[in-house]
Amino acid sequence: MDVEVRHLRCFLAVADTLHFGRAAEQLHLAQPAVSKSVRQLERELGVDLLVRTTRSVSLTPAGAEYADRARGVTARLAEAAVAARATADGRSGTLRLGVTGSATFGFLPALARAAATAMPDVSLQVRTEMLTPEQERALLDDQLDVGVLRLPTGSPDLEHVVVARERLVAALPAGHPSAGGEGALPLAELADATFITYADRTGSVVLRAVLDACQDAGFVPRRAHEVTETSTTVALVAAGLGVALVPESAAALTLDGVVFRPVDSHRRLDLALAWAAGRPRPVVTRLVEALHAHDLIPRDPSAPPTPVEETL
């Protein structure tokens, strides 16, 4: 059975008006075209839907039953068209979002609030604790629509806008000798400490910044424990297994037994919103507009990134 939507609409117009002429006016069609469509529908179904006389039109019992059910079909088709248009212009659908570890505690809540306000019918599908290399692959393989990641990226096929610039801070066990100080901690004080870091195989941008900062301070960190998640890093510090250098937004993850102190390093970490170049996604465009409206990303690409402490 291959019923055409135009035949349904013609039949329903006749069923509602019980008059071919008024149905044709309602549909902005010629009356013979409406009559022909209804006949074609009846032949397709193999039943008479209407009783036609020279003076009136009425529904057969089969026609009345079919009209009731067909109205639901056309209503769902109309709803589907509205939903498709909403998805096509980014007002509905799903936004697949990847987020690096510490941004889960800092930038993600602000992003989610902005998206919920500007895009209430868009659902977020969030994958957290994703390092930059993993997000790059997922964006290019169309497994994510947008990522919140650390720069630099290794692919020219990604577009990005910087949303924040973060300092490194030291995460110290509460009983550590340097935990009670004030002001910026001289990083050289941690030269003999046991460090908790990301593993080399992860390609972590944070790990590279940590190693560079320690080199600037004149030492190579003694790395006893390797992790893949920021939350795990802080948890191991709380357990007293060592110290760590983390982006300052990680300080939003408060655990008993951990003290965060800024360090005297000039190293900074840029947090960026990234998406695949040349692959227009209306939902991504709407997210960027929403973040602009909430002053979470600069409208001027040449403007300096916002320090993260002003963003949180």
PDB file of C-alpha atoms in Angstrom:
ATOM      1  CA  MET A   1       0.000   0.000   0.000  1.00  0.00           C
ATOM      2  CA  ASP A   2       1.410   3.362  -1.071  1.00  0.00           C
ATOM      3  CA  VAL A   3      -0.916   6.074   0.229  1.00  0.00           C
ATOM      4  CA  GLU A   4       0.181   9.593  -0.664  1.00  0.00           C
ATOM      5  CA  VAL A   5      -0.071  12.402   1.871  1.00  0.00           C
ATOM      6  CA  ARG A   6      -1.826  14.681  -0.656  1.00  0.00           C
ATOM      7  CA  HIS A   7      -4.573  12.073  -1.035  1.00  0.00           C
ATOM      8  CA  LEU A   8      -5.013  11.971   2.738  1.00  0.00           C
ATOM      9  CA  ARG A   9      -5.277  15.745   2.937  1.00  0.00           C
ATOM     10  CA  CYS A  10      -7.840  15.891   0.144  1.00  0.00           C
ATOM     11  CA  PHE A  11      -9.939  13.171   1.766  1.00  0.00           C
ATOM     12  CA  LEU A  12      -9.798  14.801   5.204  1.00  0.00           C
ATOM     13  CA  ALA A  13     -10.827  18.167   3.773  1.00  0.00           C
ATOM     14  CA  VAL A  14     -13.873  16.500   2.184  1.00  0.00           C
ATOM     15  CA  ALA A  15     -14.566  14.547   5.386  1.00  0.00           C
ATOM     16  CA  ASP A  16     -14.520  17.781   7.397  1.00  0.00           C
ATOM     17  CA  THR A  17     -16.653  19.848   5.005  1.00  0.00           C
ATOM     18  CA  LEU A  18     -18.729  17.092   3.363  1.00  0.00           C
ATOM     19  CA  HIS A  19     -18.508  19.201   0.229  1.00  0.00           C
ATOM     20  CA  PHE A  20     -16.023  18.850  -2.626  1.00  0.00           C
ATOM     21  CA  GLY A  21     -16.226  22.519  -3.589  1.00  0.00           C
ATOM     22  CA  ARG A  22     -15.527  23.829  -0.098  1.00  0.00           C
ATOM     23  CA  ALA A  23     -12.759  21.262   0.358  1.00  0.00           C
ATOM     24  CA  ALA A  24     -11.152  22.464  -2.883  1.00  0.00           C
ATOM     25  CA  GLU A  25     -11.327  26.098  -1.711  1.00  0.00           C
ATOM     26  CA  GLN A  26      -9.789  25.134   1.618  1.00  0.00           C
ATOM     27  CA  LEU A  27      -6.900  23.367  -0.118  1.00  0.00           C
ATOM     28  CA  HIS A  28      -6.539  25.997  -2.869  1.00  0.00           C
ATOM     29  CA  LEU A  29      -7.033  23.293  -5.491  1.00  0.00           C
ATOM     30  CA  ALA A  30      -9.421  22.735  -8.369  1.00  0.00           C
ATOM     31  CA  GLN A  31     -12.442  20.622  -7.455  1.00  0.00           C
ATOM     32  CA  PRO A  32     -11.718  17.898 -10.062  1.00  0.00           C
ATOM     33  CA  ALA A  33      -8.224  17.450  -8.555  1.00  0.00           C
ATOM     34  CA  VAL A  34      -9.708  16.868  -5.097  1.00  0.00           C
ATOM     35  CA  SER A  35     -12.252  14.412  -6.459  1.00  0.00           C
ATOM     36  CA  LYS A  36      -9.542  12.537  -8.357  1.00  0.00           C
ATOM     37  CA  SER A  37      -7.301  12.293  -5.256  1.00  0.00           C
ATOM     38  CA  VAL A  38     -10.106  10.829  -3.149  1.00  0.00           C
ATOM     39  CA  ARG A  39     -10.934   8.288  -5.860  1.00  0.00           C
ATOM     40  CA  GLN A  40      -7.267   7.276  -6.044  1.00  0.00           C
ATOM     41  CA  LEU A  41      -7.197   6.837  -2.268  1.00  0.00           C
ATOM     42  CA  GLU A  42     -10.290   4.643  -2.355  1.00  0.00           C
ATOM     43  CA  ARG A  43      -8.765   2.481  -5.100  1.00  0.00           C
ATOM     44  CA  GLU A  44      -5.559   2.158  -3.100  1.00  0.00           C
ATOM     45  CA  LEU A  45      -7.457   1.103   0.029  1.00  0.00           C
ATOM     46  CA  GLY A  46      -9.991  -1.034  -1.803  1.00  0.00           C
ATOM     47  CA  VAL A  47     -12.932   0.475   0.113  1.00  0.00           C
ATOM     48  CA  ASP A  48     -15.491   3.239  -0.428  1.00  0.00           C
ATOM     49  CA  LEU A  49     -14.867   6.134   1.933  1.00  0.00           C
ATOM     50  CA  LEU A  50     -17.665   8.439   0.754  1.00  0.00           C
ATOM     51  CA  VAL A  51     -21.269   8.162  -0.334  1.00  0.00           C
ATOM     52  CA  ARG A  52     -21.766  10.598  -3.210  1.00  0.00           C
ATOM     53  CA  THR A  53     -25.130  11.753  -4.529  1.00  0.00           C
ATOM     54  CA  THR A  54     -26.033  14.659  -6.750  1.00  0.00           C
ATOM     55  CA  ARG A  55     -27.112  16.583  -3.658  1.00  0.00           C
ATOM     56  CA  SER A  56     -24.817  15.496  -0.818  1.00  0.00           C
ATOM     57  CA  VAL A  57     -21.629  13.826   0.339  1.00  0.00           C
ATOM     58  CA  SER A  58     -21.388  11.649   3.462  1.00  0.00           C
ATOM     59  CA  LEU A  59     -18.914   9.295   5.040  1.00  0.00           C
ATOM     60  CA  THR A  60     -19.300   5.556   4.923  1.00  0.00           C
ATOM     61  CA  PRO A  61     -18.614   3.727   8.213  1.00  0.00           C
ATOM     62  CA  ALA A  62     -15.226   2.797   6.788  1.00  0.00           C
ATOM     63  CA  GLY A  63     -14.668   6.419   5.789  1.00  0.00           C
ATOM     64  CA  ALA A  64     -15.494   7.678   9.284  1.00  0.00           C
ATOM     65  CA  GLU A  65     -13.068   5.177  10.843  1.00  0.00           C
ATOM     66  CA  TYR A  66     -10.350   6.028   8.336  1.00  0.00           C
ATOM     67  CA  ALA A  67     -10.807   9.774   8.848  1.00  0.00           C
ATOM     68  CA  ASP A  68     -10.384   9.441  12.619  1.00  0.00           C
ATOM     69  CA  ARG A  69      -7.141   7.531  12.228  1.00  0.00           C
ATOM     70  CA  ALA A  70      -5.834   9.587   9.310  1.00  0.00           C
ATOM     71  CA  ARG A  71      -6.154  12.811  11.319  1.00  0.00           C
ATOM     72  CA  GLY A  72      -3.627  11.401  13.785  1.00  0.00           C
ATOM     73  CA  VAL A  73      -1.263  10.567  10.932  1.00  0.00           C
ATOM     74  CA  THR A  74      -1.399  14.052   9.420  1.00  0.00           C
ATOM     75  CA  ALA A  75      -1.033  15.640  12.872  1.00  0.00           C
ATOM     76  CA  ARG A  76       2.110  13.583  13.485  1.00  0.00           C
ATOM     77  CA  LEU A  77       3.434  14.519  10.063  1.00  0.00           C
ATOM     78  CA  ALA A  78       2.922  18.187  10.908  1.00  0.00           C
ATOM     79  CA  GLU A  79       4.667  17.704  14.247  1.00  0.00           C
ATOM     80  CA  ALA A  80       7.525  15.928  12.481  1.00  0.00           C
ATOM     81  CA  ALA A  81       7.905  18.834  10.064  1.00  0.00           C
ATOM     82  CA  VAL A  82       8.040  21.334  12.931  1.00  0.00           C
ATOM     83  CA  ALA A  83      10.600  19.180  14.768  1.00  0.00           C
ATOM     84  CA  ALA A  84      12.709  18.793  11.634  1.00  0.00           C
ATOM     85  CA  ARG A  85      12.777  22.553  11.048  1.00  0.00           C
ATOM     86  CA  ALA A  86      13.660  23.165  14.705  1.00  0.00           C
ATOM     87  CA  THR A  87      16.533  20.692  14.488  1.00  0.00           C
ATOM     88  CA  ALA A  88      17.697  22.135  11.161  1.00  0.00           C
ATOM     89  CA  ASP A  89      18.090  25.610  12.665  1.00  0.00           C
ATOM     90  CA  GLY A  90      19.557  24.424  15.972  1.00  0.00           C
ATOM     91  CA  ARG A  91      16.521  25.035  18.194  1.00  0.00           C
ATOM     92  CA  SER A  92      15.992  21.357  18.949  1.00  0.00           C
ATOM     93  CA  GLY A  93      17.855  18.064  18.922  1.00  0.00           C
ATOM     94  CA  THR A  94      20.967  16.876  20.729  1.00  0.00           C
ATOM     95  CA  LEU A  95      24.314  18.579  21.304  1.00  0.00           C
ATOM     96  CA  ARG A  96      27.139  16.084  21.777  1.00  0.00           C
ATOM     97  CA  LEU A  97      29.675  17.762  24.009  1.00  0.00           C
ATOM     98  CA  GLY A  98      33.130  16.654  25.126  1.00  0.00           C
ATOM     99  CA  VAL A  99      34.758  18.324  28.141  1.00  0.00           C
ATOM    100  CA  THR A 100      38.282  18.196  29.514  1.00  0.00           C
ATOM    101  CA  GLY A 101      38.669  17.241  33.164  1.00  0.00           C
ATOM    102  CA  SER A 102      38.937  20.466  35.142  1.00  0.00           C
ATOM    103  CA  ALA A 103      36.467  22.304  32.875  1.00  0.00           C
ATOM    104  CA  THR A 104      33.845  19.897  34.197  1.00  0.00           C
ATOM    105  CA  PHE A 105      33.966  21.753  37.519  1.00  0.00           C
ATOM    106  CA  GLY A 106      34.418  25.273  36.140  1.00  0.00           C
ATOM    107  CA  PHE A 107      33.293  26.123  32.609  1.00  0.00           C
ATOM    108  CA  LEU A 108      30.772  23.308  32.040  1.00  0.00           C
ATOM    109  CA  PRO A 109      28.177  24.553  34.579  1.00  0.00           C
ATOM    110  CA  ALA A 110      28.250  28.039  33.020  1.00  0.00           C
ATOM    111  CA  LEU A 111      27.956  26.567  29.507  1.00  0.00           C
ATOM    112  CA  ALA A 112      25.059  24.333  30.539  1.00  0.00           C
ATOM    113  CA  ARG A 113      23.160  27.245  32.107  1.00  0.00           C
ATOM    114  CA  ALA A 114      23.616  29.380  28.986  1.00  0.00           C
ATOM    115  CA  ALA A 115      22.505  26.528  26.722  1.00  0.00           C
ATOM    116  CA  ALA A 116      19.447  25.765  28.860  1.00  0.00           C
ATOM    117  CA  THR A 117      18.378  29.417  28.708  1.00  0.00           C
ATOM    118  CA  ALA A 118      18.920  29.952  24.977  1.00  0.00           C
ATOM    119  CA  MET A 119      18.244  26.422  23.715  1.00  0.00           C
ATOM    120  CA  PRO A 120      15.694  24.837  26.090  1.00  0.00           C
ATOM    121  CA  ASP A 121      14.667  22.132  23.600  1.00  0.00           C
ATOM    122  CA  VAL A 122      18.239  20.981  22.938  1.00  0.00           C
ATOM    123  CA  SER A 123      19.414  18.102  25.110  1.00  0.00           C
ATOM    124  CA  LEU A 124      23.069  17.880  26.135  1.00  0.00           C
ATOM    125  CA  GLN A 125      24.921  14.610  25.717  1.00  0.00           C
ATOM    126  CA  VAL A 126      28.097  15.186  27.726  1.00  0.00           C
ATOM    127  CA  ARG A 127      31.302  13.142  27.867  1.00  0.00           C
ATOM    128  CA  THR A 128      33.633  14.383  30.590  1.00  0.00           C
ATOM    129  CA  GLU A 129      37.295  13.834  31.440  1.00  0.00           C
ATOM    130  CA  MET A 130      38.289  13.837  27.750  1.00  0.00           C
ATOM    131  CA  LEU A 131      41.816  14.994  27.014  1.00  0.00           C
ATOM    132  CA  THR A 132      42.572  17.083  23.925  1.00  0.00           C
ATOM    133  CA  PRO A 133      43.790  14.239  21.643  1.00  0.00           C
ATOM    134  CA  GLU A 134      40.688  12.162  22.397  1.00  0.00           C
ATOM    135  CA  GLN A 135      38.386  15.125  21.743  1.00  0.00           C
ATOM    136  CA  GLU A 136      40.158  15.888  18.466  1.00  0.00           C
ATOM    137  CA  ARG A 137      39.547  12.360  17.209  1.00  0.00           C
ATOM    138  CA  ALA A 138      35.923  12.400  18.325  1.00  0.00           C
ATOM    139  CA  LEU A 139      35.250  15.769  16.661  1.00  0.00           C
ATOM    140  CA  LEU A 140      36.824  14.712  13.368  1.00  0.00           C
ATOM    141  CA  ASP A 141      35.056  11.326  13.436  1.00  0.00           C
ATOM    142  CA  ASP A 142      31.678  13.038  13.999  1.00  0.00           C
ATOM    143  CA  GLN A 143      31.257  11.526  17.451  1.00  0.00           C
ATOM    144  CA  LEU A 144      31.123  14.985  19.072  1.00  0.00           C
ATOM    145  CA  ASP A 145      29.598  18.263  17.893  1.00  0.00           C
ATOM    146  CA  VAL A 146      31.716  20.514  20.084  1.00  0.00           C
ATOM    147  CA  GLY A 147      34.537  20.116  22.572  1.00  0.00           C
ATOM    148  CA  VAL A 148      35.827  22.095  25.528  1.00  0.00           C
ATOM    149  CA  LEU A 149      39.545  21.357  25.375  1.00  0.00           C
ATOM    150  CA  ARG A 150      43.045  22.616  26.084  1.00  0.00           C
ATOM    151  CA  LEU A 151      45.083  24.258  23.354  1.00  0.00           C
ATOM    152  CA  PRO A 152      47.048  23.618  21.298  1.00  0.00           C
ATOM    153  CA  THR A 153      45.217  21.153  19.082  1.00  0.00           C
ATOM    154  CA  GLY A 154      47.098  19.050  16.590  1.00  0.00           C
ATOM    155  CA  SER A 155      44.650  19.302  13.704  1.00  0.00           C
ATOM    156  CA  PRO A 156      44.143  22.099  11.153  1.00  0.00           C
ATOM    157  CA  ASP A 157      40.647  20.714  10.546  1.00  0.00           C
ATOM    158  CA  LEU A 158      39.292  22.118  13.802  1.00  0.00           C
ATOM    159  CA  GLU A 159      38.021  25.618  14.462  1.00  0.00           C
ATOM    160  CA  HIS A 160      38.154  27.021  17.975  1.00  0.00           C
ATOM    161  CA  VAL A 161      37.609  30.081  20.119  1.00  0.00           C
ATOM    162  CA  VAL A 162      39.450  30.603  23.413  1.00  0.00           C
ATOM    163  CA  VAL A 163      37.087  30.924  26.355  1.00  0.00           C
ATOM    164  CA  ALA A 164      39.478  31.250  29.315  1.00  0.00           C
ATOM    165  CA  ARG A 165      43.124  31.387  30.294  1.00  0.00           C
ATOM    166  CA  GLU A 166      44.140  29.535  33.445  1.00  0.00           C
ATOM    167  CA  ARG A 167      47.128  29.515  35.745  1.00  0.00           C
ATOM    168  CA  LEU A 168      48.631  26.385  37.230  1.00  0.00           C
ATOM    169  CA  VAL A 169      48.005  25.844  40.923  1.00  0.00           C
ATOM    170  CA  ALA A 170      49.555  23.358  43.323  1.00  0.00           C
ATOM    171  CA  ALA A 171      47.281  20.745  44.880  1.00  0.00           C
ATOM    172  CA  LEU A 172      48.904  19.805  48.193  1.00  0.00           C
ATOM    173  CA  PRO A 173      47.990  17.378  50.970  1.00  0.00           C
ATOM    174  CA  ALA A 174      46.723  19.367  53.945  1.00  0.00           C
ATOM    175  CA  GLY A 175      49.714  18.279  56.018  1.00  0.00           C
ATOM    176  CA  HIS A 176      52.337  19.309  53.460  1.00  0.00           C
ATOM    177  CA  PRO A 177      54.888  21.878  54.766  1.00  0.00           C
ATOM    178  CA  SER A 178      53.934  24.340  51.991  1.00  0.00           C
ATOM    179  CA  ALA A 179      50.176  23.960  52.449  1.00  0.00           C
ATOM    180  CA  GLY A 180      49.872  26.725  55.011  1.00  0.00           C
ATOM    181  CA  GLY A 181      51.731  29.493  53.219  1.00  0.00           C
ATOM    182  CA  GLU A 182      50.323  32.628  51.652  1.00  0.00           C
ATOM    183  CA  GLY A 183      50.775  34.124  48.207  1.00  0.00           C
ATOM    184  CA  ALA A 184      52.314  32.349  45.234  1.00  0.00           C
ATOM    185  CA  LEU A 185      54.228  29.206  46.133  1.00  0.00           C
ATOM    186  CA  PRO A 186      57.773  29.132  44.694  1.00  0.00           C
ATOM    187  CA  LEU A 187      57.610  26.044  42.527  1.00  0.00           C
ATOM    188  CA  ALA A 188      61.202  25.182  43.443  1.00  0.00           C
ATOM    189  CA  GLU A 189      59.938  24.297  46.937  1.00  0.00           C
ATOM    190  CA  LEU A 190      58.362  21.196  45.398  1.00  0.00           C
ATOM    191  CA  ALA A 191      61.563  19.942  43.761  1.00  0.00           C
ATOM    192  CA  ASP A 192      61.850  17.013  46.181  1.00  0.00           C
ATOM    193  CA  ALA A 193      58.125  16.182  46.266  1.00  0.00           C
ATOM    194  CA  THR A 194      56.437  13.124  44.776  1.00  0.00           C
ATOM    195  CA  PHE A 195      54.223  14.224  41.874  1.00  0.00           C
ATOM    196  CA  ILE A 196      50.943  12.831  40.596  1.00  0.00           C
ATOM    197  CA  THR A 197      50.641  13.514  36.852  1.00  0.00           C
ATOM    198  CA  TYR A 198      48.924  12.425  33.681  1.00  0.00           C
ATOM    199  CA  ALA A 199      50.585   9.540  31.854  1.00  0.00           C
ATOM    200  CA  ASP A 200      52.815  10.374  28.894  1.00  0.00           C
ATOM    201  CA  ARG A 201      50.716   8.199  26.580  1.00  0.00           C
ATOM    202  CA  THR A 202      47.672  10.429  27.067  1.00  0.00           C
ATOM    203  CA  GLY A 203      49.206  13.351  25.165  1.00  0.00           C
ATOM    204  CA  SER A 204      47.896  15.655  27.897  1.00  0.00           C
ATOM    205  CA  VAL A 205      48.363  19.384  27.303  1.00  0.00           C
ATOM    206  CA  VAL A 206      48.320  19.870  31.088  1.00  0.00           C
ATOM    207  CA  LEU A 207      51.156  17.377  31.520  1.00  0.00           C
ATOM    208  CA  ARG A 208      53.254  19.303  28.997  1.00  0.00           C
ATOM    209  CA  ALA A 209      52.621  22.557  30.873  1.00  0.00           C
ATOM    210  CA  VAL A 210      53.482  20.925  34.211  1.00  0.00           C
ATOM    211  CA  LEU A 211      56.773  19.534  32.920  1.00  0.00           C
ATOM    212  CA  ASP A 212      57.671  22.885  31.340  1.00  0.00           C
ATOM    213  CA  ALA A 213      56.844  24.780  34.544  1.00  0.00           C
ATOM    214  CA  CYS A 214      59.013  22.448  36.621  1.00  0.00           C
ATOM    215  CA  GLN A 215      61.847  22.783  34.105  1.00  0.00           C
ATOM    216  CA  ASP A 216      61.532  26.566  34.371  1.00  0.00           C
ATOM    217  CA  ALA A 217      61.963  26.163  38.154  1.00  0.00           C
ATOM    218  CA  GLY A 218      65.112  24.101  37.655  1.00  0.00           C
ATOM    219  CA  PHE A 219      63.991  20.524  38.331  1.00  0.00           C
ATOM    220  CA  VAL A 220      62.392  17.448  36.786  1.00  0.00           C
ATOM    221  CA  PRO A 221      59.399  16.265  38.827  1.00  0.00           C
ATOM    222  CA  ARG A 222      59.626  12.836  40.442  1.00  0.00           C
ATOM    223  CA  ARG A 223      56.510  11.190  39.038  1.00  0.00           C
ATOM    224  CA  ALA A 224      55.399   8.272  41.202  1.00  0.00           C
ATOM    225  CA  HIS A 225      51.719   8.023  40.255  1.00  0.00           C
ATOM    226  CA  GLU A 226      50.070   8.448  36.830  1.00  0.00           C
ATOM    227  CA  VAL A 227      46.374   9.133  36.233  1.00  0.00           C
ATOM    228  CA  THR A 228      43.981   9.827  33.379  1.00  0.00           C
ATOM    229  CA  GLU A 229      41.451  12.062  35.172  1.00  0.00           C
ATOM    230  CA  THR A 230      41.683  15.362  37.036  1.00  0.00           C
ATOM    231  CA  SER A 231      39.290  14.151  39.723  1.00  0.00           C
ATOM    232  CA  THR A 232      41.535  11.140  40.358  1.00  0.00           C
ATOM    233  CA  THR A 233      44.568  13.427  40.614  1.00  0.00           C
ATOM    234  CA  VAL A 234      42.939  15.477  43.362  1.00  0.00           C
ATOM    235  CA  ALA A 235      41.690  12.341  45.121  1.00  0.00           C
ATOM    236  CA  LEU A 236      45.228  10.906  45.285  1.00  0.00           C
ATOM    237  CA  VAL A 237      46.533  14.205  46.654  1.00  0.00           C
ATOM    238  CA  ALA A 238      43.822  14.054  49.322  1.00  0.00           C
ATOM    239  CA  ALA A 239      45.061  10.556  50.164  1.00  0.00           C
ATOM    240  CA  GLY A 240      48.527  11.985  50.788  1.00  0.00           C
ATOM    241  CA  LEU A 241      50.206  10.138  47.899  1.00  0.00           C
ATOM    242  CA  GLY A 242      51.863  13.221  46.484  1.00  0.00           C
ATOM    243  CA  VAL A 243      51.413  16.726  45.105  1.00  0.00           C
ATOM    244  CA  ALA A 244      50.123  17.861  41.719  1.00  0.00           C
ATOM    245  CA  LEU A 245      50.001  20.887  39.468  1.00  0.00           C
ATOM    246  CA  VAL A 246      46.527  21.364  38.002  1.00  0.00           C
ATOM    247  CA  PRO A 247      44.582  24.088  36.180  1.00  0.00           C
ATOM    248  CA  GLU A 248      43.121  26.516  38.695  1.00  0.00           C
ATOM    249  CA  SER A 249      39.532  25.573  37.811  1.00  0.00           C
ATOM    250  CA  ALA A 250      40.246  22.187  39.420  1.00  0.00           C
ATOM    251  CA  ALA A 251      40.132  24.014  42.759  1.00  0.00           C
ATOM    252  CA  ALA A 252      36.349  23.933  42.399  1.00  0.00           C
ATOM    253  CA  LEU A 253      36.631  20.215  43.202  1.00  0.00           C
ATOM    254  CA  THR A 254      36.844  20.539  46.964  1.00  0.00           C
ATOM    255  CA  LEU A 255      37.951  17.478  48.907  1.00  0.00           C
ATOM    256  CA  ASP A 256      38.920  17.198  52.546  1.00  0.00           C
ATOM    257  CA  GLY A 257      42.660  16.930  52.872  1.00  0.00           C
ATOM    258  CA  VAL A 258      43.577  19.035  49.828  1.00  0.00           C
ATOM    259  CA  VAL A 259      44.883  22.606  49.788  1.00  0.00           C
ATOM    260  CA  PHE A 260      45.253  24.596  46.562  1.00  0.00           C
ATOM    261  CA  ARG A 261      47.922  27.292  46.227  1.00  0.00           C
ATOM    262  CA  PRO A 262      48.915  29.385  43.211  1.00  0.00           C
ATOM    263  CA  VAL A 263      52.504  28.910  42.054  1.00  0.00           C
ATOM    264  CA  ASP A 264      55.019  31.387  40.683  1.00  0.00           C
ATOM    265  CA  SER A 265      55.004  29.934  37.157  1.00  0.00           C
ATOM    266  CA  HIS A 266      54.237  32.131  34.137  1.00  0.00           C
ATOM    267  CA  ARG A 267      52.808  29.105  32.296  1.00  0.00           C
ATOM    268  CA  ARG A 268      49.165  29.471  31.263  1.00  0.00           C
ATOM    269  CA  LEU A 269      46.615  27.037  29.853  1.00  0.00           C
ATOM    270  CA  ASP A 270      44.117  28.183  27.227  1.00  0.00           C
ATOM    271  CA  LEU A 271      40.672  26.594  27.399  1.00  0.00           C
ATOM    272  CA  ALA A 272      38.837  26.622  24.064  1.00  0.00           C
ATOM    273  CA  LEU A 273      35.543  25.689  22.463  1.00  0.00           C
ATOM    274  CA  ALA A 274      36.319  23.624  19.343  1.00  0.00           C
ATOM    275  CA  TRP A 275      34.380  22.052  16.459  1.00  0.00           C
ATOM    276  CA  ALA A 276      35.103  20.468  13.089  1.00  0.00           C
ATOM    277  CA  ALA A 277      35.827  23.015  10.352  1.00  0.00           C
ATOM    278  CA  GLY A 278      33.723  22.978   7.198  1.00  0.00           C
ATOM    279  CA  ARG A 279      30.929  21.001   8.839  1.00  0.00           C
ATOM    280  CA  PRO A 280      28.207  23.535   9.660  1.00  0.00           C
ATOM    281  CA  ARG A 281      26.067  22.541  12.636  1.00  0.00           C
ATOM    282  CA  PRO A 282      23.243  24.943  13.478  1.00  0.00           C
ATOM    283  CA  VAL A 283      23.185  23.670  17.061  1.00  0.00           C
ATOM    284  CA  VAL A 284      26.881  24.606  17.432  1.00  0.00           C
ATOM    285  CA  THR A 285      26.219  28.056  15.949  1.00  0.00           C
ATOM    286  CA  ARG A 286      23.399  28.591  18.445  1.00  0.00           C
ATOM    287  CA  LEU A 287      25.610  27.471  21.325  1.00  0.00           C
ATOM    288  CA  VAL A 288      28.318  29.940  20.328  1.00  0.00           C
ATOM    289  CA  GLU A 289      25.690  32.710  20.105  1.00  0.00           C
ATOM    290  CA  ALA A 290      24.383  31.770  23.563  1.00  0.00           C
ATOM    291  CA  LEU A 291      27.870  31.861  25.057  1.00  0.00           C
ATOM    292  CA  HIS A 292      28.458  35.262  23.433  1.00  0.00           C
ATOM    293  CA  ALA A 293      25.202  36.541  24.931  1.00  0.00           C
ATOM    294  CA  HIS A 294      26.274  35.382  28.395  1.00  0.00           C
ATOM    295  CA  ASP A 295      29.768  36.892  27.981  1.00  0.00           C
ATOM    296  CA  LEU A 296      31.386  33.473  28.288  1.00  0.00           C
ATOM    297  CA  ILE A 297      33.405  33.865  25.101  1.00  0.00           C
ATOM    298  CA  PRO A 298      34.707  37.082  23.501  1.00  0.00           C
ATOM    299  CA  ARG A 299      32.893  38.474  20.458  1.00  0.00           C
ATOM    300  CA  ASP A 300      36.175  39.930  19.223  1.00  0.00           C
ATOM    301  CA  PRO A 301      38.551  37.072  18.291  1.00  0.00           C
ATOM    302  CA  SER A 302      41.520  39.393  18.905  1.00  0.00           C
ATOM    303  CA  ALA A 303      40.455  40.122  22.491  1.00  0.00           C
ATOM    304  CA  PRO A 304      42.556  38.488  25.217  1.00  0.00           C
ATOM    305  CA  PRO A 305      41.012  35.427  26.901  1.00  0.00           C
ATOM    306  CA  THR A 306      39.201  35.950  30.193  1.00  0.00           C
ATOM    307  CA  PRO A 307      41.147  34.790  33.259  1.00  0.00           C
ATOM    308  CA  VAL A 308      39.329  31.771  34.607  1.00  0.00           C
ATOM    309  CA  GLU A 309      38.769  33.278  38.045  1.00  0.00           C
ATOM    310  CA  GLU A 310      36.544  35.899  36.389  1.00  0.00           C
ATOM    311  CA  THR A 311      34.604  33.202  34.533  1.00  0.00           C
ATOM    312  CA  LEU A 312      33.783  30.956  37.465  1.00  0.00           C
TER     313      LEU A 312
END
